[in-house]
Short mmCIF file of C-alpha atoms and ligand atoms in Angstrom, two decimals:
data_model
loop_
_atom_site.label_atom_id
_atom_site.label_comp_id
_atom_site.label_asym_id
_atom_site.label_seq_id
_atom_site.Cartn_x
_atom_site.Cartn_y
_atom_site.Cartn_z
CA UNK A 1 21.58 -19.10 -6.33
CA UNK A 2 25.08 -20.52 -5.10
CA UNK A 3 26.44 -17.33 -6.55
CA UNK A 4 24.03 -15.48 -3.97
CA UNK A 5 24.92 -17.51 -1.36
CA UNK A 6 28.71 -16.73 -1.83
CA UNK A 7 28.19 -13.22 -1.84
CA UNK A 8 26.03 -13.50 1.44
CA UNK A 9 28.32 -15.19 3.26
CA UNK A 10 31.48 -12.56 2.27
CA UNK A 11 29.34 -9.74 3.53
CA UNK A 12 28.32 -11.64 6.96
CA UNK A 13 32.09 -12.42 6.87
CA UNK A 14 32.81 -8.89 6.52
CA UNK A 15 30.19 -7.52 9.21
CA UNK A 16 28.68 -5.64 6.17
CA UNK A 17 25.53 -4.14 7.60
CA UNK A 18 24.66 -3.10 4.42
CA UNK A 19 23.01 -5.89 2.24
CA UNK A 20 23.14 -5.41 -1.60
CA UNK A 21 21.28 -7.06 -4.05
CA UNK A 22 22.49 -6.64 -7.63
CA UNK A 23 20.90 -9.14 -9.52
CA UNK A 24 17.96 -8.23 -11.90
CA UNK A 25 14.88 -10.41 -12.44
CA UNK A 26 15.07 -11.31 -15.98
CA UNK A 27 11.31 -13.20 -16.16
CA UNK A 28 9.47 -13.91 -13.66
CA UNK A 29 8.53 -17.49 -13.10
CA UNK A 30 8.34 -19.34 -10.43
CA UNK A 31 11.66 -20.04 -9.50
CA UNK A 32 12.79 -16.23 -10.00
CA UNK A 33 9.95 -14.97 -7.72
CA UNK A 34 11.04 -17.62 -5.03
CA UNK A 35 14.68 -16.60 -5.49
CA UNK A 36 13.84 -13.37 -5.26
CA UNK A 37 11.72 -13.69 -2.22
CA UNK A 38 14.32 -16.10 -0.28
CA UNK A 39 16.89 -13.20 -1.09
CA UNK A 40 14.58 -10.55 0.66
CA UNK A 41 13.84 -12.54 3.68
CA UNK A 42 17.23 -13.12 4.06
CA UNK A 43 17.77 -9.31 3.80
CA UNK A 44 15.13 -8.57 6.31
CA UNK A 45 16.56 -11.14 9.03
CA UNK A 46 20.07 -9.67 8.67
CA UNK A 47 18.77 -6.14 9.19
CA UNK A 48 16.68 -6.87 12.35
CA UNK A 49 19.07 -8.44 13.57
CA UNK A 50 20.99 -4.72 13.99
CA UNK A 51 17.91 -2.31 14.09
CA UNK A 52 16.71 -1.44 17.62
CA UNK A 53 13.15 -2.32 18.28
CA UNK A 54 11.86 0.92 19.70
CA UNK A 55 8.14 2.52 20.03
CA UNK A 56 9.44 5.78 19.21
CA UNK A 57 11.56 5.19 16.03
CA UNK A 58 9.45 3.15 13.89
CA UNK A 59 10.42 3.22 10.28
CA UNK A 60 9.08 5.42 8.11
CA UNK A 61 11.55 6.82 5.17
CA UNK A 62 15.18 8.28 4.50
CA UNK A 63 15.75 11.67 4.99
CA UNK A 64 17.47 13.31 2.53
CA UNK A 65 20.73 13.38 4.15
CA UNK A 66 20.32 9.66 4.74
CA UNK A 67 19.29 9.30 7.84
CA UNK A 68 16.27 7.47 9.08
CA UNK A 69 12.97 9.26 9.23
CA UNK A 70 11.12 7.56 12.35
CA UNK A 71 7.46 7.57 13.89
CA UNK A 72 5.54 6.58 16.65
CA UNK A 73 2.50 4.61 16.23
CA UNK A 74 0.36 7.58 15.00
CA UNK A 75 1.86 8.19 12.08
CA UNK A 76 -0.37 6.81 9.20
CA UNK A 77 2.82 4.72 7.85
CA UNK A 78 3.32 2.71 11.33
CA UNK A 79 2.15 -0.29 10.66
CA UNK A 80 3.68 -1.55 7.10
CA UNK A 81 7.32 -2.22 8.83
CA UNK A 82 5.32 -4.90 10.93
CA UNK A 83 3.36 -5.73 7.91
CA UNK A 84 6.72 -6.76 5.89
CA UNK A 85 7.96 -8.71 8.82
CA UNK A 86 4.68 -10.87 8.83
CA UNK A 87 4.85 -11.20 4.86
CA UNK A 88 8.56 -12.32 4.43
CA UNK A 89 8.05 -14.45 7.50
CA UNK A 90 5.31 -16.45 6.03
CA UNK A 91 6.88 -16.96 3.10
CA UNK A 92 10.66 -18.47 4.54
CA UNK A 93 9.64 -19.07 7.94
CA UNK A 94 12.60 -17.05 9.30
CA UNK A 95 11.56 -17.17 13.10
CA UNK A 96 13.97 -13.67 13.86
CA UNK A 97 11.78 -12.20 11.42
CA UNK A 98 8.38 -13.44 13.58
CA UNK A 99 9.57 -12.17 16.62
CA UNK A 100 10.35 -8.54 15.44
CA UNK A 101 7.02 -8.72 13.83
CA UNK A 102 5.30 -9.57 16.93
CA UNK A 103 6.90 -6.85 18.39
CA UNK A 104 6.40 -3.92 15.91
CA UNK A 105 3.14 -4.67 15.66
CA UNK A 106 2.30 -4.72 19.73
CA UNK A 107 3.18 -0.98 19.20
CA UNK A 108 0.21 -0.66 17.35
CA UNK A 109 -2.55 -1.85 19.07
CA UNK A 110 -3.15 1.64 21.25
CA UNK A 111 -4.16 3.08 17.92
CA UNK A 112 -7.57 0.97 17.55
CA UNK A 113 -8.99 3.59 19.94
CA UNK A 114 -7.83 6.60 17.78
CA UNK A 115 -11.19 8.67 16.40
CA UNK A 116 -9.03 11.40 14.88
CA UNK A 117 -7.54 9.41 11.92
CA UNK A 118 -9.34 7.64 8.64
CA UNK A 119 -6.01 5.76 8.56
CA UNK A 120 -6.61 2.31 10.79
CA UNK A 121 -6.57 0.58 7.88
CA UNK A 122 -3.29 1.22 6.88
CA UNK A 123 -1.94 1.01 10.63
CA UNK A 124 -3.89 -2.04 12.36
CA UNK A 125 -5.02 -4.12 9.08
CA UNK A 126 -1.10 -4.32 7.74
CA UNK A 127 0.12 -5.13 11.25
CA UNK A 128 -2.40 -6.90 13.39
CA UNK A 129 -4.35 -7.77 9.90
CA UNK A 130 -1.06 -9.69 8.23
CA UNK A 131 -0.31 -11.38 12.07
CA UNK A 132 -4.02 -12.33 12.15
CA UNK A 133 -3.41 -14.20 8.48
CA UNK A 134 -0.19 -15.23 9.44
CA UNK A 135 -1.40 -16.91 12.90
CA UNK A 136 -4.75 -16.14 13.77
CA UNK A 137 -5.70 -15.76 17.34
CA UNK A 138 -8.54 -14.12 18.96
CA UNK A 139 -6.39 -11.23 20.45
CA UNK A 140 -5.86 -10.23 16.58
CA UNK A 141 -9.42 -10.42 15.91
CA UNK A 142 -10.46 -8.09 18.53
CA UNK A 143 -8.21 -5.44 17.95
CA UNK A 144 -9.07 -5.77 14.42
CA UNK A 145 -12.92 -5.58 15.38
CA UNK A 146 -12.76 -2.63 17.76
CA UNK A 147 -10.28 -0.78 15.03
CA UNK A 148 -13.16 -0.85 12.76
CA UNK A 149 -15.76 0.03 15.24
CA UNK A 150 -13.22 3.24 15.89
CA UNK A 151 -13.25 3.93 11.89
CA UNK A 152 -16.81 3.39 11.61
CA UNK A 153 -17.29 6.60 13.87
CA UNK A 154 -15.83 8.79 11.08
CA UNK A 155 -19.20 7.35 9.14
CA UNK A 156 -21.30 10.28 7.70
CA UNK A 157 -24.94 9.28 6.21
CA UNK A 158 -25.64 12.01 4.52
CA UNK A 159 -22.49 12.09 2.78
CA UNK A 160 -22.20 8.50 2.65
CA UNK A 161 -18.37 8.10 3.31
CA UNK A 162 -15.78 8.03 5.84
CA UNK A 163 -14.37 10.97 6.91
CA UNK A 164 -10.65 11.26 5.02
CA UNK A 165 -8.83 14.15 7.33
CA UNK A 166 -9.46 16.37 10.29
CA UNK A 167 -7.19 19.59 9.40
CA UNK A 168 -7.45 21.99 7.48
CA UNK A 169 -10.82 23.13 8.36
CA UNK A 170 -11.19 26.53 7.02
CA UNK A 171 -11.07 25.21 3.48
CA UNK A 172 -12.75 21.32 4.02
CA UNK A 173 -16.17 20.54 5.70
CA UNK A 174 -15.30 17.03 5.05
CA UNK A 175 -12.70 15.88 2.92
CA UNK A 176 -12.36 12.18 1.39
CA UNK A 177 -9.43 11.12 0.04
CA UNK A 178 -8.91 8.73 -2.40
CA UNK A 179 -6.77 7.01 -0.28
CA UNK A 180 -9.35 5.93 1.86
CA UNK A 181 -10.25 3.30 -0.58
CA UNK A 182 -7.36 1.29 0.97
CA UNK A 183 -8.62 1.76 4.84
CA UNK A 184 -11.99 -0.28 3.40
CA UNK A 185 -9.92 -3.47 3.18
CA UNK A 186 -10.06 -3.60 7.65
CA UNK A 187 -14.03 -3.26 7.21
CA UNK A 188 -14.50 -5.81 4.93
CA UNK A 189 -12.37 -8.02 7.04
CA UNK A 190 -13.73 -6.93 10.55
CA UNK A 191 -17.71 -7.48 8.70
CA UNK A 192 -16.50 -11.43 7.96
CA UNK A 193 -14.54 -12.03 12.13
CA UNK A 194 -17.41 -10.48 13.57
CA UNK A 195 -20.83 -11.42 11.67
CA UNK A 196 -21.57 -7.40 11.83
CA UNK A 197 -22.61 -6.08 8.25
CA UNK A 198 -22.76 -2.95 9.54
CA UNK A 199 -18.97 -2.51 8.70
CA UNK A 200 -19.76 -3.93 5.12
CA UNK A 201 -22.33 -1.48 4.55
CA UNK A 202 -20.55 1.24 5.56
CA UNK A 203 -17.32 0.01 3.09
CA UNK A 204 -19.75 -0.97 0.52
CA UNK A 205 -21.03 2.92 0.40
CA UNK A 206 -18.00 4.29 0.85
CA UNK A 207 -16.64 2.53 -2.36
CA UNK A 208 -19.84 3.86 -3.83
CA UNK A 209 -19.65 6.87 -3.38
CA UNK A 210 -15.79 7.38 -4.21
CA UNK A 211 -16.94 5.37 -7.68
CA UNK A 212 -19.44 8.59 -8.36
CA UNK A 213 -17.52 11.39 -7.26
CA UNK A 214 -13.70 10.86 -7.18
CA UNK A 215 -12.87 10.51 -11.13
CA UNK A 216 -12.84 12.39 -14.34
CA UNK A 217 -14.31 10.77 -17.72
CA UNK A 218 -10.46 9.51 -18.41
CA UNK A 219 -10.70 7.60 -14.97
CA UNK A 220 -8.23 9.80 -13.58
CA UNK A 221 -9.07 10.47 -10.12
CA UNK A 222 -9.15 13.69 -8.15
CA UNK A 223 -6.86 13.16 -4.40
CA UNK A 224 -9.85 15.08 -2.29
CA UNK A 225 -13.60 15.62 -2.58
CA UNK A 226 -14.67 17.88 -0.23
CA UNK A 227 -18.36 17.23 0.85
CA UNK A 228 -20.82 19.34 2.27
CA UNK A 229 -22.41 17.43 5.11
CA UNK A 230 -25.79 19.03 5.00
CA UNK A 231 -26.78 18.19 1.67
CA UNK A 232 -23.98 15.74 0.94
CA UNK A 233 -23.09 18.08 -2.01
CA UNK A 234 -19.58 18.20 -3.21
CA UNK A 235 -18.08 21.96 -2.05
CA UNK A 236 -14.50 21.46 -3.82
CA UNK A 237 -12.26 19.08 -6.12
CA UNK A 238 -8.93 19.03 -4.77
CA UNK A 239 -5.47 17.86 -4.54
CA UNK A 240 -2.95 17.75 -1.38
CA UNK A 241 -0.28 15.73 -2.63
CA UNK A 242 -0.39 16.08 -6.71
CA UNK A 243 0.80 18.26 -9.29
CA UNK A 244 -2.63 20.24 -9.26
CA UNK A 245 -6.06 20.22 -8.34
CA UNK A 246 -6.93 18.64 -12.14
CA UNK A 247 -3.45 15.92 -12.44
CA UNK A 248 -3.32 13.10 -11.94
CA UNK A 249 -1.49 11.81 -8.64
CA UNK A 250 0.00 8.58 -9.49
CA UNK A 251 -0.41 7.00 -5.94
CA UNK A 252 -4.03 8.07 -5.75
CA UNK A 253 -4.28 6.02 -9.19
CA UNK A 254 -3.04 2.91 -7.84
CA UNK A 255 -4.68 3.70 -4.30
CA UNK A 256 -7.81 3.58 -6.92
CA UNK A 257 -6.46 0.51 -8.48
CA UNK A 258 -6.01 -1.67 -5.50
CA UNK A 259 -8.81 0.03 -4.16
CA UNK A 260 -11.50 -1.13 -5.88
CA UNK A 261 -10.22 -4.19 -6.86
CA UNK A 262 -10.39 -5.25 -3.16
CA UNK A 263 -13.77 -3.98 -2.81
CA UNK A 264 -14.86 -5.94 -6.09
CA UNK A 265 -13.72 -9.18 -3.95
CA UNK A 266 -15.66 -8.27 -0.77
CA UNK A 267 -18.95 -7.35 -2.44
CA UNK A 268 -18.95 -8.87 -6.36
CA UNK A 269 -19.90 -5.90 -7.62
CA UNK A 270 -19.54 -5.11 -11.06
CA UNK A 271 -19.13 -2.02 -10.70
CA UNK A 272 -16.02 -2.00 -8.85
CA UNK A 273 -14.48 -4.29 -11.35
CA UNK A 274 -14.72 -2.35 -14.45
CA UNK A 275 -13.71 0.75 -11.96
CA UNK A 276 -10.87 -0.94 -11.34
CA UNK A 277 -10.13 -2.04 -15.34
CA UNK A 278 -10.71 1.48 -16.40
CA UNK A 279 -8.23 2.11 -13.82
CA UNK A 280 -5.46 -0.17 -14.93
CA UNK A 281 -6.29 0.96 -18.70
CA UNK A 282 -5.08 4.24 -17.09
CA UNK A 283 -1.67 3.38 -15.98
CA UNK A 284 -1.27 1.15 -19.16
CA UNK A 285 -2.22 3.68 -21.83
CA UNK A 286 -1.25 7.35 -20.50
CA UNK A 287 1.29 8.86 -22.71
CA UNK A 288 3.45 9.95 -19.93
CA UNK A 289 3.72 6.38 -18.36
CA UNK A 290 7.39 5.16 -18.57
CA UNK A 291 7.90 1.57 -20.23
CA UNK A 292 9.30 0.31 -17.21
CA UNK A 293 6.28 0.56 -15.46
CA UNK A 294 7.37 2.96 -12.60
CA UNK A 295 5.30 6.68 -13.27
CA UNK A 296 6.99 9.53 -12.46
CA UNK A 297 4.75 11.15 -8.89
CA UNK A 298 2.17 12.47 -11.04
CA UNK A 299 1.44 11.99 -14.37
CA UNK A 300 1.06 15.71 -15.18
CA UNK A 301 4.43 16.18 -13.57
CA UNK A 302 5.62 19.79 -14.80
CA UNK A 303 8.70 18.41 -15.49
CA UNK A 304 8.17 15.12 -17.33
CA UNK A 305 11.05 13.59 -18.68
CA UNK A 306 13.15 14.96 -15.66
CA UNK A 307 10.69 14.15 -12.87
CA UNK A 308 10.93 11.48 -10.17
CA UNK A 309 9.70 8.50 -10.52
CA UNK A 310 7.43 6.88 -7.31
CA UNK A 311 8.82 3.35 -6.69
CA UNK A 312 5.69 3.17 -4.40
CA UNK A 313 2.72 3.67 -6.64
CA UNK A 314 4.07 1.52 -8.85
CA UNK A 315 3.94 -1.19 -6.27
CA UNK A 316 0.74 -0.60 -5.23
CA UNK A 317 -0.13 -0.47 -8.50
CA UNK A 318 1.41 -3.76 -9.33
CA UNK A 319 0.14 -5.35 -6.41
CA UNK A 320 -3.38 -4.46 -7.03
CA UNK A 321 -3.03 -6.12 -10.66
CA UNK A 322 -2.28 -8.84 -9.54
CA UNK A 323 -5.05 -9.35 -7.89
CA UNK A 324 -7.24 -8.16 -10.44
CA UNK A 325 -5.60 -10.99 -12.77
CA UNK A 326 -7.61 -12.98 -10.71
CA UNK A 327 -10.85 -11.53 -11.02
CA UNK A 328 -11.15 -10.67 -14.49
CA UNK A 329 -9.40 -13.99 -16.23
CA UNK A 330 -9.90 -12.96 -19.89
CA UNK A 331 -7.73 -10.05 -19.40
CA UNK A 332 -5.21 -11.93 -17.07
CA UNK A 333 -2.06 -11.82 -19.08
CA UNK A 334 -2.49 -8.00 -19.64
CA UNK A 335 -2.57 -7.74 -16.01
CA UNK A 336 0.10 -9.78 -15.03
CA UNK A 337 2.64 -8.54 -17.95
CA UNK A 338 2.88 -5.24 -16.69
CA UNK A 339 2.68 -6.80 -12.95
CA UNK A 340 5.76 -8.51 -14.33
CA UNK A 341 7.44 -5.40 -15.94
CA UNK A 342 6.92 -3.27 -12.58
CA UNK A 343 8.14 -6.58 -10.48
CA UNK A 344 11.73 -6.31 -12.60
CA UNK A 345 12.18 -2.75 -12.87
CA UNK A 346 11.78 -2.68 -9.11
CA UNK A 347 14.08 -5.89 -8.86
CA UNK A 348 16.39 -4.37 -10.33
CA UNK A 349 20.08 -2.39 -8.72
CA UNK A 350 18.60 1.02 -9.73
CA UNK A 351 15.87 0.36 -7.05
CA UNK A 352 16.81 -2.24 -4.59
CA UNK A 353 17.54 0.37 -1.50
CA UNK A 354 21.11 -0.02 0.54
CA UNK A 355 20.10 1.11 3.85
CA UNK A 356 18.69 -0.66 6.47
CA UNK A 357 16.09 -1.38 6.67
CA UNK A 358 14.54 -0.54 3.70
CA UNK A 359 14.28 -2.59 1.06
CA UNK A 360 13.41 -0.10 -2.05
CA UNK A 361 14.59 3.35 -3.21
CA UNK A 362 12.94 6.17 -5.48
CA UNK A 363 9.50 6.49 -3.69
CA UNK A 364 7.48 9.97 -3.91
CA UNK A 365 5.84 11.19 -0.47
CA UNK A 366 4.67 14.15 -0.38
CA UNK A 367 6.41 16.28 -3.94
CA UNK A 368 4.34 20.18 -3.15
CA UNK A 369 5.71 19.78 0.82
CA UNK A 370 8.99 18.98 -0.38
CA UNK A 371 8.69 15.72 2.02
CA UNK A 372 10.03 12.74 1.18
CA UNK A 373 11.09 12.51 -2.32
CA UNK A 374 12.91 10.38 -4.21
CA UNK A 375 14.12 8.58 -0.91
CA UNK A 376 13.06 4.88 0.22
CA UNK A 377 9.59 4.55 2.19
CA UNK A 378 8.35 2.24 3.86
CA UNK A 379 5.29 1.41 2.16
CA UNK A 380 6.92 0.94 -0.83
CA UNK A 381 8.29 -2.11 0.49
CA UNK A 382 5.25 -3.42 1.74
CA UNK A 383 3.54 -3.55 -1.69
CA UNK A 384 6.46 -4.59 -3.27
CA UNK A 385 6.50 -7.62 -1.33
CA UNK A 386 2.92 -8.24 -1.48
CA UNK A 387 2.85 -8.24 -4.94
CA UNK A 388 5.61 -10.40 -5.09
CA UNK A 389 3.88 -13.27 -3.09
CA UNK A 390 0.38 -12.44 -4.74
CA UNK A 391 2.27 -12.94 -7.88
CA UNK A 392 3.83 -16.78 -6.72
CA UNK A 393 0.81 -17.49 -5.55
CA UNK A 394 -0.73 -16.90 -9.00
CA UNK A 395 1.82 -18.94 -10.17
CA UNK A 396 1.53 -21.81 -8.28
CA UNK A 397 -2.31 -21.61 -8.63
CA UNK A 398 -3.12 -21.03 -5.15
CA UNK A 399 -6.17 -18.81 -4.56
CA UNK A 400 -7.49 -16.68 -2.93
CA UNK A 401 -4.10 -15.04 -3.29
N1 LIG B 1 -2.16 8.22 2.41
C1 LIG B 1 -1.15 9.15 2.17
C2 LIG B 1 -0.28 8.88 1.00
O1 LIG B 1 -0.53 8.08 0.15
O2 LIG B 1 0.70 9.58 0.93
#
């Protein structure tokens, strides 16, 4: 710790605007996840300190030459810079870090009345969703409640999901992604602010349907089911960001993962929870899954040994297990030890990004467009850090986590 302290106050000394972190987690306890934490905040204040706060350059990635890959807020990934803010700040209390928060996240709120995207759960419930935890007011709540009256709209009965994406219409009636599993998290939420079930009924059969239709007998999940809206029939089994329309994509896995693990806490259903199990059994017992707990982008990679690896699946992925630790107790330390193993491997120099203001490298957008790979994105980070303070809270026996 003093030794950290040292080296943080050469680089200040030296106007460094790069922050490094070299050392490695070697167990996580307590103490190391703290450390660890107190290290990123401390990162995160120093680097909005120099980044400009502006509507039109929101984070997203690193282009391959190095340069920052920026959005406005209708990009799908607009909302986790915010979301990281809000994390790190209620963990060290770093005021600099509240007020950039505050500010990303204001970006955000024109999206709430956006009908063309299945994404508001990714943009409004990790920015306005982590201020509302963070310091609830009833400006939060409402833009979370009318974000999920905007999803809602996507709603088909007949099908019994939300609608996933608009394009490519010449090949999908209506495609669901697995992906979506993660924009159920701002229903759930929105169904407990307002006292409106109709948002938990429409997560609860979204989750139910995904459960039927999105995975193969090894619980390996397919990244779009294309439904007929008629009969609510599926027309094709697809992929958009995998290897191929049968591999497995390793962030749809953990999108699975986390997935249903969430929706096992909103509605108790069994169901979800062994979903979610079979899920993790997945990641734990494929033959191409590295032992340091970071999968290359797709486990049927054609290239496996020599593919790259996505640092962001395997924080989603870690995150979500972590939470599933809590919900299924007899099977806790299996959970947690790979948590644990992901947690260092991403702790560690090989993946700890250099530019600001990322905070990991080796993430895996989009592999077949040639978008984003092997560079540091920003949802990487936000999972990384969740699962860090999921994990101390575990720890320190706080729940829910
Ligand atoms: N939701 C898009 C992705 O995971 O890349």
């Amino acid at each position: 710790m003093k030794n950290l302290f040292i080296l943080s106050f050469l680089a200040l000394l030296l106007g460094c605007t790069e922050v490094h972190i070299t050392k490695p987690i070697s167990e996580i306890n307590e103490e190391s996840l703290k450390e660890r934490l107190t290290q990123l905040s401390a990162r995160a204040a120093s680097m909005v300190k120099d980044f400009p706060i502006d509507s039109n350059r929101i984070p997203r990635a690193l282009e391959a030459d190095g340069s920052l890959m920026a959005s406005t807020s209708r990009d799908w990934t607009s909302g986790f810079y915010a979301g990281t803010l809000w994390s790190l700040y209620r963990f060290g209390g770093d005021e600099s870090l509240r007020q950039a928060a505050e500010k990303w996240t204001a970006f955000e709120e024109k999206e709430k009345w956006d009908t063309h995207t299945h994404d508001l759960g990714f943009k409004l419930y990790c920015s306005f969703g982590e201020a509302y935890k963070t310091k609830p007011s009833q400006h939060y709540k409402d833009v979370l409640i009318q974000a999920a009256q905007t999803l809602s709209r996507r709603y088909h009965p007949t099908v019994g999901a939300i609608r996933s994406w608009d394009f490519n219409r010449e090949i999908w009636q209506f495609p669901v992604i697995i992906d979506n599993m993660m924009n159920l998290e701002l229903l759930f939420e929105a169904a407990e602010l307002s006292g409106d079930s109709v948002f938990y009924n429409i997560a609860y059969q979204h989750a139910l349907t995904t459960l039927d239709n999105h995975f193969r007998a090894d619980y390996s999940s397919y990244h779009v089911i294309d439904y007929d809206t008629l009969s609510g029939g599926i027309r094709n089994r697809h992929t958009h960001q995998g290897a191929s329309h049968e591999s497995a994509w390793s962030r749809g896995q953990a999108w699975g993962l986390y997935g249903f693990t969430m929706a096992y806490r909103a509605t108790k259903d069994p169901r979800f929870l062994e979903q979610a199990q079979a899920i993790a059994h997945f990641f734990f017992e494929h033959p191409n899954q590295p032992e340091d707990g970071i999968p290359y982008w797709d486990f049927n990679a054609p290239n496996i040994p020599d593919a790259y690896r996505d640092a962001s699946a395997a924080a989603v992925a870690a995150s979500g297990l972590v939470e599933l630790s809590v919900h299924d107790p007899d099977n806790r330390d299996t959970y947690l030890n790979w948590a644990d193993t992901v947690l260092k491997t991403l702790s560690s120099p090989e993946y700890q990004a250099k530019t600001p203001p990322f905070l990991l490298k080796h993430s895996v957008g989009n592999f077949p467009a040639g978008a984003e790979v092997d560079v540091p994105i920003v949802y990487a980070d936000y999972y990384y850090v969740e699962a860090l303070l999921r994990r101390l809270a575990v720890e320190q026996n706080r729940f829910p986590i």
